[in-house]
PDB file of C-alpha atoms in Angstrom:
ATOM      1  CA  UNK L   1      78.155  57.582 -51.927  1.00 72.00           C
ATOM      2  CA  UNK L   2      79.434  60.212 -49.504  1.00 80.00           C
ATOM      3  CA  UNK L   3      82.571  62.640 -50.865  1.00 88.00           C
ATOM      4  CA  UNK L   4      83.586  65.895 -50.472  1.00 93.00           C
ATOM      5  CA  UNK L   5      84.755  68.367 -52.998  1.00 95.00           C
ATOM      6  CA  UNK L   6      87.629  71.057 -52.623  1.00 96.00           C
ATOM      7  CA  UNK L   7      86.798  74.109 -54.984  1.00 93.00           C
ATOM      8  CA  UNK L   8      90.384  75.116 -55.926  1.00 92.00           C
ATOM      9  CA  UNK L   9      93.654  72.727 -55.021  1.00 93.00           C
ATOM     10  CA  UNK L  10      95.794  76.560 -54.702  1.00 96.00           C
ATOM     11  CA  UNK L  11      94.358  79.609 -53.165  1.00 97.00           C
ATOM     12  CA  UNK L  12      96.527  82.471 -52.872  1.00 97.00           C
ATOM     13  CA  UNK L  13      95.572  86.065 -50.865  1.00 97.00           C
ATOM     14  CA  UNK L  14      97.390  88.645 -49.743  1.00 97.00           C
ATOM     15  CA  UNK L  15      98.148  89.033 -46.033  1.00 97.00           C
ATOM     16  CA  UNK L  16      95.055  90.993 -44.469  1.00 97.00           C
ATOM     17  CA  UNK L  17      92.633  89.784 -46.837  1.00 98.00           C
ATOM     18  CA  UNK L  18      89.309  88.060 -46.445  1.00 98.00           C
ATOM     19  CA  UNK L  19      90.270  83.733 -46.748  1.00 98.00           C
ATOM     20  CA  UNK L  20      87.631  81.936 -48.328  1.00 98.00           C
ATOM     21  CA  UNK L  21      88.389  78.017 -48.892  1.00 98.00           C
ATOM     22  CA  UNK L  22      85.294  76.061 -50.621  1.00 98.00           C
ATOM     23  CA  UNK L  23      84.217  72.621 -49.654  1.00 97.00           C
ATOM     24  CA  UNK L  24      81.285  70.971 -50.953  1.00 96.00           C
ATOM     25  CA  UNK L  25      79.839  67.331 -49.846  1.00 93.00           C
ATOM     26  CA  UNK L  26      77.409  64.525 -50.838  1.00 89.00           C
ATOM     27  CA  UNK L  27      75.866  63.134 -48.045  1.00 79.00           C
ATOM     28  CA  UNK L  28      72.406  60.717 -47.941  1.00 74.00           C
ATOM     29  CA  UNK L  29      72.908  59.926 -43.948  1.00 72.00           C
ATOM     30  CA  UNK L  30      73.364  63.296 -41.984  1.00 73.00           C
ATOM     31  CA  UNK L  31      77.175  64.283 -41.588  1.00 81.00           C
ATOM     32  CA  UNK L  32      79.306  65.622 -39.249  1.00 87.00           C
ATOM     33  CA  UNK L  33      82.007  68.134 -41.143  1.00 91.00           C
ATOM     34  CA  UNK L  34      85.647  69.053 -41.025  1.00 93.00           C
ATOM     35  CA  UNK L  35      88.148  71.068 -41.396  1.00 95.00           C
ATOM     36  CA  UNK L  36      91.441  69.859 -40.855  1.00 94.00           C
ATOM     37  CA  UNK L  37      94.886  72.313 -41.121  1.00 95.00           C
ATOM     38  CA  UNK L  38      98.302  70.528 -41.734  1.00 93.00           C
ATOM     39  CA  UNK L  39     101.602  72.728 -41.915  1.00 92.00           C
ATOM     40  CA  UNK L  40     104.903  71.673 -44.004  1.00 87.00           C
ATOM     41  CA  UNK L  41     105.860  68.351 -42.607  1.00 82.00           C
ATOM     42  CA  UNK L  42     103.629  68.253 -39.806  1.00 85.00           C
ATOM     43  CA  UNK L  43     100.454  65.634 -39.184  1.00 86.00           C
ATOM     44  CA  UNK L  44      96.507  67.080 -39.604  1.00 90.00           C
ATOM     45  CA  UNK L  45      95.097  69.235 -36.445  1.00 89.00           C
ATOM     46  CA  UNK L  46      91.602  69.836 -36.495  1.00 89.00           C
ATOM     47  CA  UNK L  47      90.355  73.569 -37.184  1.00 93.00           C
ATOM     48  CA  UNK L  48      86.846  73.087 -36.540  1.00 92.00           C
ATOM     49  CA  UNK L  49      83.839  70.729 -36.749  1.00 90.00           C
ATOM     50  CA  UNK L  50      80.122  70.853 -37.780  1.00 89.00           C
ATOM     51  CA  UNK L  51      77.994  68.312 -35.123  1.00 82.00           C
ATOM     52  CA  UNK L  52      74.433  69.431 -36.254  1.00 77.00           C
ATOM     53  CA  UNK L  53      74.453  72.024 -33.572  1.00 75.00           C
ATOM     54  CA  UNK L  54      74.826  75.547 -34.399  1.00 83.00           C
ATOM     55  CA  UNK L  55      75.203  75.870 -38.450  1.00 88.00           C
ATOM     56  CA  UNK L  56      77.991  78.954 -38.078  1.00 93.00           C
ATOM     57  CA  UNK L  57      81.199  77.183 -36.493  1.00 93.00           C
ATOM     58  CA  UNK L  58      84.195  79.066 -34.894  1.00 94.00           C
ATOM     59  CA  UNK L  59      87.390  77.305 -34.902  1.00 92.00           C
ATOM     60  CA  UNK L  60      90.900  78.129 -33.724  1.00 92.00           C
ATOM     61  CA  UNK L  61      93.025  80.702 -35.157  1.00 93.00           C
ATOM     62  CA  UNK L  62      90.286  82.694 -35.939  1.00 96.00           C
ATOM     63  CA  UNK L  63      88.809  80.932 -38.330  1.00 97.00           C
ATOM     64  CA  UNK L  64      85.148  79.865 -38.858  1.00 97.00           C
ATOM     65  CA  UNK L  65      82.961  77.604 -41.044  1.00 96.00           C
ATOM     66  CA  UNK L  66      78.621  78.080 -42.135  1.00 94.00           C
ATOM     67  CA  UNK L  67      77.014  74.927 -42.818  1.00 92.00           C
ATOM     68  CA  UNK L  68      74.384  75.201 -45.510  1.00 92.00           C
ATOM     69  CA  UNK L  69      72.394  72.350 -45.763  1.00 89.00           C
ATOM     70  CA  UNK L  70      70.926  73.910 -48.817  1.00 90.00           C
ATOM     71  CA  UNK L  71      73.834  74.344 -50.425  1.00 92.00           C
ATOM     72  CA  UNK L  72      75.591  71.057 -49.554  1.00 92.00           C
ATOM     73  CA  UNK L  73      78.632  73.292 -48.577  1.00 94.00           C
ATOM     74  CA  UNK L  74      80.787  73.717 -45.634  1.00 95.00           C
ATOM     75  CA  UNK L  75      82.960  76.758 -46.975  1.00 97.00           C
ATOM     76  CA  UNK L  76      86.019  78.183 -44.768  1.00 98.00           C
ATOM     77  CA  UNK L  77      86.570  81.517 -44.324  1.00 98.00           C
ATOM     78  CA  UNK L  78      89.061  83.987 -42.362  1.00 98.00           C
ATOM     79  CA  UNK L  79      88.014  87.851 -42.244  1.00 97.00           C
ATOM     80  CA  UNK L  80      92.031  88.569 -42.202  1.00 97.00           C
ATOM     81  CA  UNK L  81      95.028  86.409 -43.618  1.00 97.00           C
ATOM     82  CA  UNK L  82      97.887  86.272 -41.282  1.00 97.00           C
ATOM     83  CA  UNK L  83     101.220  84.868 -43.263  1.00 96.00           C
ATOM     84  CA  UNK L  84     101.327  81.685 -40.439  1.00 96.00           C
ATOM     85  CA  UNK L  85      97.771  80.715 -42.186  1.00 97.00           C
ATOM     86  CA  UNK L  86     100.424  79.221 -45.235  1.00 97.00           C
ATOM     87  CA  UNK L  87      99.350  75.874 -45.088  1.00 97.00           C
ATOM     88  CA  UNK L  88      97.307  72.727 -46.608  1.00 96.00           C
ATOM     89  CA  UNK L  89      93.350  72.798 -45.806  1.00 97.00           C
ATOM     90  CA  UNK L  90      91.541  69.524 -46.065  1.00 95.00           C
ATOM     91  CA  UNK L  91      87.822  69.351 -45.188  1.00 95.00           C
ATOM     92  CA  UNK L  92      86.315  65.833 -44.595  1.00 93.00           C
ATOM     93  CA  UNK L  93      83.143  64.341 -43.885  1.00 89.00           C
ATOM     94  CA  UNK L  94      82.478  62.171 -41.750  1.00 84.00           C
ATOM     95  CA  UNK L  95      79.357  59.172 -41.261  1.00 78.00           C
ATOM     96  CA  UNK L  96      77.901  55.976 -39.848  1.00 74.00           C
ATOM     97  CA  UNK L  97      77.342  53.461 -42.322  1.00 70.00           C
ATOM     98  CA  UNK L  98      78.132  49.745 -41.251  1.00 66.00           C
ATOM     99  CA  UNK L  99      80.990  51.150 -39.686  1.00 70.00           C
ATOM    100  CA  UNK L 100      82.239  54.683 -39.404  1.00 73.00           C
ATOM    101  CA  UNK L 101      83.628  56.702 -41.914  1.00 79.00           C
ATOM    102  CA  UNK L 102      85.981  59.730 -42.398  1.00 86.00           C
ATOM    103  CA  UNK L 103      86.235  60.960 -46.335  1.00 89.00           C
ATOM    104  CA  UNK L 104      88.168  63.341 -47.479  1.00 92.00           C
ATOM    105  CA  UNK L 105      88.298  66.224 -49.916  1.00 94.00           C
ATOM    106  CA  UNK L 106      91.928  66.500 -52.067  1.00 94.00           C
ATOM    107  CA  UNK L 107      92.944  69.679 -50.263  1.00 95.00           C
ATOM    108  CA  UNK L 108      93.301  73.606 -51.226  1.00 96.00           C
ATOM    109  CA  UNK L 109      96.854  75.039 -50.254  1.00 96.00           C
ATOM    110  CA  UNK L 110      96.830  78.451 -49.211  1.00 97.00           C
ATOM    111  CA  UNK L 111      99.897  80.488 -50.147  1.00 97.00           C
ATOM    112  CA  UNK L 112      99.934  84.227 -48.356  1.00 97.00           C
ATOM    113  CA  UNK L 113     101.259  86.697 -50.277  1.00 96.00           C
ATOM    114  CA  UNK L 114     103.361  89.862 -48.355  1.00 94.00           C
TER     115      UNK L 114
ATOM    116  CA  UNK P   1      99.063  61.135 -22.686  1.00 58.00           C
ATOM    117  CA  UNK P   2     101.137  60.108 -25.792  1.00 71.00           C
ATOM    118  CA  UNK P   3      97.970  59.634 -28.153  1.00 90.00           C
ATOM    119  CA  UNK P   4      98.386  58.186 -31.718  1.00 93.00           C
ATOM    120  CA  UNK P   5     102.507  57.541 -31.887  1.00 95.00           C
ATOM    121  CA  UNK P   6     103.038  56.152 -35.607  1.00 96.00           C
ATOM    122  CA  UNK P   7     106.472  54.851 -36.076  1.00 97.00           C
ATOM    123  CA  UNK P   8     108.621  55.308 -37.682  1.00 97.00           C
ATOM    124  CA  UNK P   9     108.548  58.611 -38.883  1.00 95.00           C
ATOM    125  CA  UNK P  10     110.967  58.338 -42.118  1.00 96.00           C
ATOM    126  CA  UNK P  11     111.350  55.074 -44.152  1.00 97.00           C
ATOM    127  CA  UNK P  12     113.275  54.016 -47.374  1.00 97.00           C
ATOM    128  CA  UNK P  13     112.558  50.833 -49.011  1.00 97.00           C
ATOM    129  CA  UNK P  14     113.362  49.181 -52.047  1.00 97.00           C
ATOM    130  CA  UNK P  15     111.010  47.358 -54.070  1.00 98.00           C
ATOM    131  CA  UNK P  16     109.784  44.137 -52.811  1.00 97.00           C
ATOM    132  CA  UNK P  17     111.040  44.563 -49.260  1.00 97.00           C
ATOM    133  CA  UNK P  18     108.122  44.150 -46.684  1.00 96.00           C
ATOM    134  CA  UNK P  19     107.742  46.331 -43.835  1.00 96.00           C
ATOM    135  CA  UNK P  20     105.416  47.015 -40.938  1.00 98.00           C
ATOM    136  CA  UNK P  21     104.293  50.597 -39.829  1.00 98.00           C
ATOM    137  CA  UNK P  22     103.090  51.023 -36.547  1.00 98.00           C
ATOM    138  CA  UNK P  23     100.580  53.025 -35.027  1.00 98.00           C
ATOM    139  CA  UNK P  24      99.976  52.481 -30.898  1.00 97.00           C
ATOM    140  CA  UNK P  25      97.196  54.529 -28.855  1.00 96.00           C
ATOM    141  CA  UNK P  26      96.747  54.828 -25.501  1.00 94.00           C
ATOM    142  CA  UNK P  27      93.038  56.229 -25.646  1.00 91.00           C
ATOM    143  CA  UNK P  28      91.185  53.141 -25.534  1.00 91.00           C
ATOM    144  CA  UNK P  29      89.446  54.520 -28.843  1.00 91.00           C
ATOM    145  CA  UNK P  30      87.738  51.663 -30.481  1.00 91.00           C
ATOM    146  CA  UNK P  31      88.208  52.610 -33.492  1.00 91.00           C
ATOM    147  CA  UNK P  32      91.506  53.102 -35.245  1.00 94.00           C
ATOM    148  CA  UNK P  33      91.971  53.627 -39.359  1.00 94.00           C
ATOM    149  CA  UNK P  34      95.098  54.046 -41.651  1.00 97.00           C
ATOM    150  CA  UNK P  35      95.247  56.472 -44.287  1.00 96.00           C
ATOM    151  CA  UNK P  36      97.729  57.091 -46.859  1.00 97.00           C
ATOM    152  CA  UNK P  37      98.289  60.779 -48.602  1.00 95.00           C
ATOM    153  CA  UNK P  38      99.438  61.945 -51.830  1.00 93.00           C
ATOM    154  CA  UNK P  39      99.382  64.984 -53.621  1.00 88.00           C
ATOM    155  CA  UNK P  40      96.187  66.201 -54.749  1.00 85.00           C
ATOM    156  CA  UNK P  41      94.116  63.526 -53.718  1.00 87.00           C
ATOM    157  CA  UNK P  42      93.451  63.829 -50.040  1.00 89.00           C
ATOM    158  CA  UNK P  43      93.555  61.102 -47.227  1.00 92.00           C
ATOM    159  CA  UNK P  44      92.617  57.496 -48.692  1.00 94.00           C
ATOM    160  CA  UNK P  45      91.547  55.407 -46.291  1.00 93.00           C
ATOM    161  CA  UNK P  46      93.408  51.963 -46.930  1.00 96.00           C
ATOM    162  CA  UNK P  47      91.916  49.809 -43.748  1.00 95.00           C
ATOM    163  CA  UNK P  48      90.036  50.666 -40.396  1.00 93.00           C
ATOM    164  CA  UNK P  49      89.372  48.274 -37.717  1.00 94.00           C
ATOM    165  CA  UNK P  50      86.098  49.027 -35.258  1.00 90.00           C
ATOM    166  CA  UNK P  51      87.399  46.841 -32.317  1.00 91.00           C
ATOM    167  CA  UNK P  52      90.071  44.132 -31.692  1.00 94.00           C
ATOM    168  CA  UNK P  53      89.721  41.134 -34.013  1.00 94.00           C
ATOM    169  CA  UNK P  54      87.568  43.421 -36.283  1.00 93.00           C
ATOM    170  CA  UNK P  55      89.119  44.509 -39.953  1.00 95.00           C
ATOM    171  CA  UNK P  56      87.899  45.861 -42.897  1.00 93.00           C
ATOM    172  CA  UNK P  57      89.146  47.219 -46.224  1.00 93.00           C
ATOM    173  CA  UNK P  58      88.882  51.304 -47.178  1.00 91.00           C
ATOM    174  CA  UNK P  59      88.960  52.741 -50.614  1.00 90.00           C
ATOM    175  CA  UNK P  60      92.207  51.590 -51.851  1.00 95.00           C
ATOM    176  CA  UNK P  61      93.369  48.249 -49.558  1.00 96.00           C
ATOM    177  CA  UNK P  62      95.184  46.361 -52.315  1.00 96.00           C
ATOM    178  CA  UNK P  63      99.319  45.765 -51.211  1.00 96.00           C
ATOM    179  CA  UNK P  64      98.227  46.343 -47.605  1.00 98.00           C
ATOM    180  CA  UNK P  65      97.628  43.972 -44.741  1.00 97.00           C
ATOM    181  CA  UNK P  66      95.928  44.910 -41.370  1.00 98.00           C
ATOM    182  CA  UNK P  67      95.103  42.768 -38.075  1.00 96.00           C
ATOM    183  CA  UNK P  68      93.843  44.176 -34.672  1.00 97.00           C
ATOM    184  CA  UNK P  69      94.849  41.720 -32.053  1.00 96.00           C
ATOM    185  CA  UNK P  70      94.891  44.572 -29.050  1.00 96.00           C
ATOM    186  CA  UNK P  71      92.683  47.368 -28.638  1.00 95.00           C
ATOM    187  CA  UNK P  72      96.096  49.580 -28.555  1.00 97.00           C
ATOM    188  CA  UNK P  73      97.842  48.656 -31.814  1.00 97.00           C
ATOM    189  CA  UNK P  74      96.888  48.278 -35.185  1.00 98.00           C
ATOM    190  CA  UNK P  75     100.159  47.731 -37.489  1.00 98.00           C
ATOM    191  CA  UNK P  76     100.180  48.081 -41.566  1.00 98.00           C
ATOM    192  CA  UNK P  77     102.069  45.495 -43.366  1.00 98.00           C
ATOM    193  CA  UNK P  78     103.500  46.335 -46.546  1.00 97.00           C
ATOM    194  CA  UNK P  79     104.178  42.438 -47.734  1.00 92.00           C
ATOM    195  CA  UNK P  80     105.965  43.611 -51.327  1.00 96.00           C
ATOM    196  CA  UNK P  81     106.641  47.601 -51.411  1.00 97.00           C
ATOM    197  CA  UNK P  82     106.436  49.086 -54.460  1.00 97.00           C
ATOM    198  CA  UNK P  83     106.811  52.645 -56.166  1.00 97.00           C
ATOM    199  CA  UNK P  84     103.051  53.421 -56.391  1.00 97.00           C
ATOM    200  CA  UNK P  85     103.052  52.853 -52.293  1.00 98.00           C
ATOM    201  CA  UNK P  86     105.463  55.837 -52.070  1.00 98.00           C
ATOM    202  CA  UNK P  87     102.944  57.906 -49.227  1.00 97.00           C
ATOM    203  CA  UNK P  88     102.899  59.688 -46.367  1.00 96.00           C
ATOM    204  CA  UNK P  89     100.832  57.220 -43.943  1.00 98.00           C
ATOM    205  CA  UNK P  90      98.450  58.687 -40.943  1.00 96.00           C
ATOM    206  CA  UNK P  91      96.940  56.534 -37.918  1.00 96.00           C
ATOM    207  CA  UNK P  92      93.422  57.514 -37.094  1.00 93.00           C
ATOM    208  CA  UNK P  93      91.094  56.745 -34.227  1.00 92.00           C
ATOM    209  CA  UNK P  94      88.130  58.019 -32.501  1.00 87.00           C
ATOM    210  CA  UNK P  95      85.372  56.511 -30.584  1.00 84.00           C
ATOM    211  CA  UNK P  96      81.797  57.017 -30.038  1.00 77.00           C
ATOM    212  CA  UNK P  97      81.797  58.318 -26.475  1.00 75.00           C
ATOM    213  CA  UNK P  98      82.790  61.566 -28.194  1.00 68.00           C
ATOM    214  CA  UNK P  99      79.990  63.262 -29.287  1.00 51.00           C
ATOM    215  CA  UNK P 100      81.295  64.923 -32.158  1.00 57.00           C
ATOM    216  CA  UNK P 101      82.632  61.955 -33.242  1.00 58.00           C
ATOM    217  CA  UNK P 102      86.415  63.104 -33.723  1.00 73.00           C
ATOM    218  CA  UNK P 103      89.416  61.616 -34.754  1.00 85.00           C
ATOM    219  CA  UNK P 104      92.779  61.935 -33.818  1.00 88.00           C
ATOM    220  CA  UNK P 105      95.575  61.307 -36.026  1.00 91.00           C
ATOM    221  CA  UNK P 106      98.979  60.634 -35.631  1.00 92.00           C
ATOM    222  CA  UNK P 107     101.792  62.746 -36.661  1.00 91.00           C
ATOM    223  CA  UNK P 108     102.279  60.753 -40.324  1.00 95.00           C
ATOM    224  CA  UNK P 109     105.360  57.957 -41.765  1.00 97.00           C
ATOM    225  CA  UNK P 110     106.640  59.397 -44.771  1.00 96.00           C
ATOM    226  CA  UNK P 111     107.783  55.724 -46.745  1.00 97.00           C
ATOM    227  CA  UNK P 112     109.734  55.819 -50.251  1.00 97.00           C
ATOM    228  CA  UNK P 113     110.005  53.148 -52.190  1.00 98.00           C
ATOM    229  CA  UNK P 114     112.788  52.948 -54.797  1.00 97.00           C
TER     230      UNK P 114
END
């Protein structure tokens, strides 16, 4: 069965560090990956996507993702932390199988520290 | 272009009261989904329809009833609320003429059940 696997439910960095938010999957159909942002109160906005193009992904906000098939991982990362980057990270997986199919992982919150 | 509008957006219940959350799109996406959140575990997908007249349970259906009568709306019934269906609900759709296969959500109904 397909899932996806959130290394760490709290990350906390200090503003201008390097973000680095782990997501591993289980996939037997090839998958199309997420990673979706959601701020206090607020609904999920996608950061960026994995479509089987290009395995390095650059989303909004400067943030950008490296699909390694090897690796089964989809990790998220952020050369420097900015404090508005305080917010709940969920990546997801998505698949056709009968129908299609969005799964997600349990979510990492990142906290930014002054 | 309104989207995914899920209403409404706040919702107190008391146990065994029955509601009905809505979620309306204007995309023409064939495919719409509801998922409920809760701390630490993610998006759950409760049911997902892939066209009008089309439903089908997710990973945790039970206390939830869905029907797809319009390609536009796809309401959640809640026929006996209880505590355990305290949630924040999200709308989902997407279709297939987008080649990344994205969804768009809705912006969430946060429902309390005392």
């Amino acid at each position: 069965a397909q899932s996806v696997t959130q290394l760490g439910s709290h990350v906390s960095v200090s503003e201008g560090a390097l973000v680095l938010l782990r997501c591993n999957y289980s996939s037997s159909v090839p998958p199309y990956l997420f990673w979706y942002v959601q701020y206090p109160n607020q609904g999920l906005q996608l950061l960026l996507k994995y479509t089987s193009a290009a395995t390095l992904v650059k989303g909004i906000n400067g943030f950008e993702a490296e699909f390694k098939k090897s690796e089964t991982s989809f990790h998220l990362t952020k050369p420097s932390a900015h404090m508005s980057d305080a917010a709940e990270y969920f990546c997801a997986v998505s698949f056709f199988q009968g129908a299609q199919k969005l799964v997600f992982g349990q979510g990492t919150r990142l906290t930014i520290n002054p | 272009n309104a989207g995914v509008t899920q209403t409404p957006k706040f919702q107190v219940l008391k146990t065994g009261q029955s509601m009905t959350l809505q979620c309306a799109q204007d995309m023409n996406h064939e495919y719409m989904s509801w998922y409920r959140q809760d701390p630490g575990m993610g998006l759950r997908l409760i049911h997902y329809s892939v066209g009008a007249g089309i439903t089908d349970q997710g990973e945790v259906p039970n206390g939830y009833n869905v029907s797809r009568s319009t390609t536009e709306d796809f309401p959640l019934r809640l026929l006996s609320a209880a505590p355990s269906q305290t949630s924040v609900y999200f709308c989902a759709t997407y279709t297939r003429d987008n080649p990344a296969y994205g969804y768009t959500f809705g912006s969430g109904t946060r429902l309390t059940v005392v």
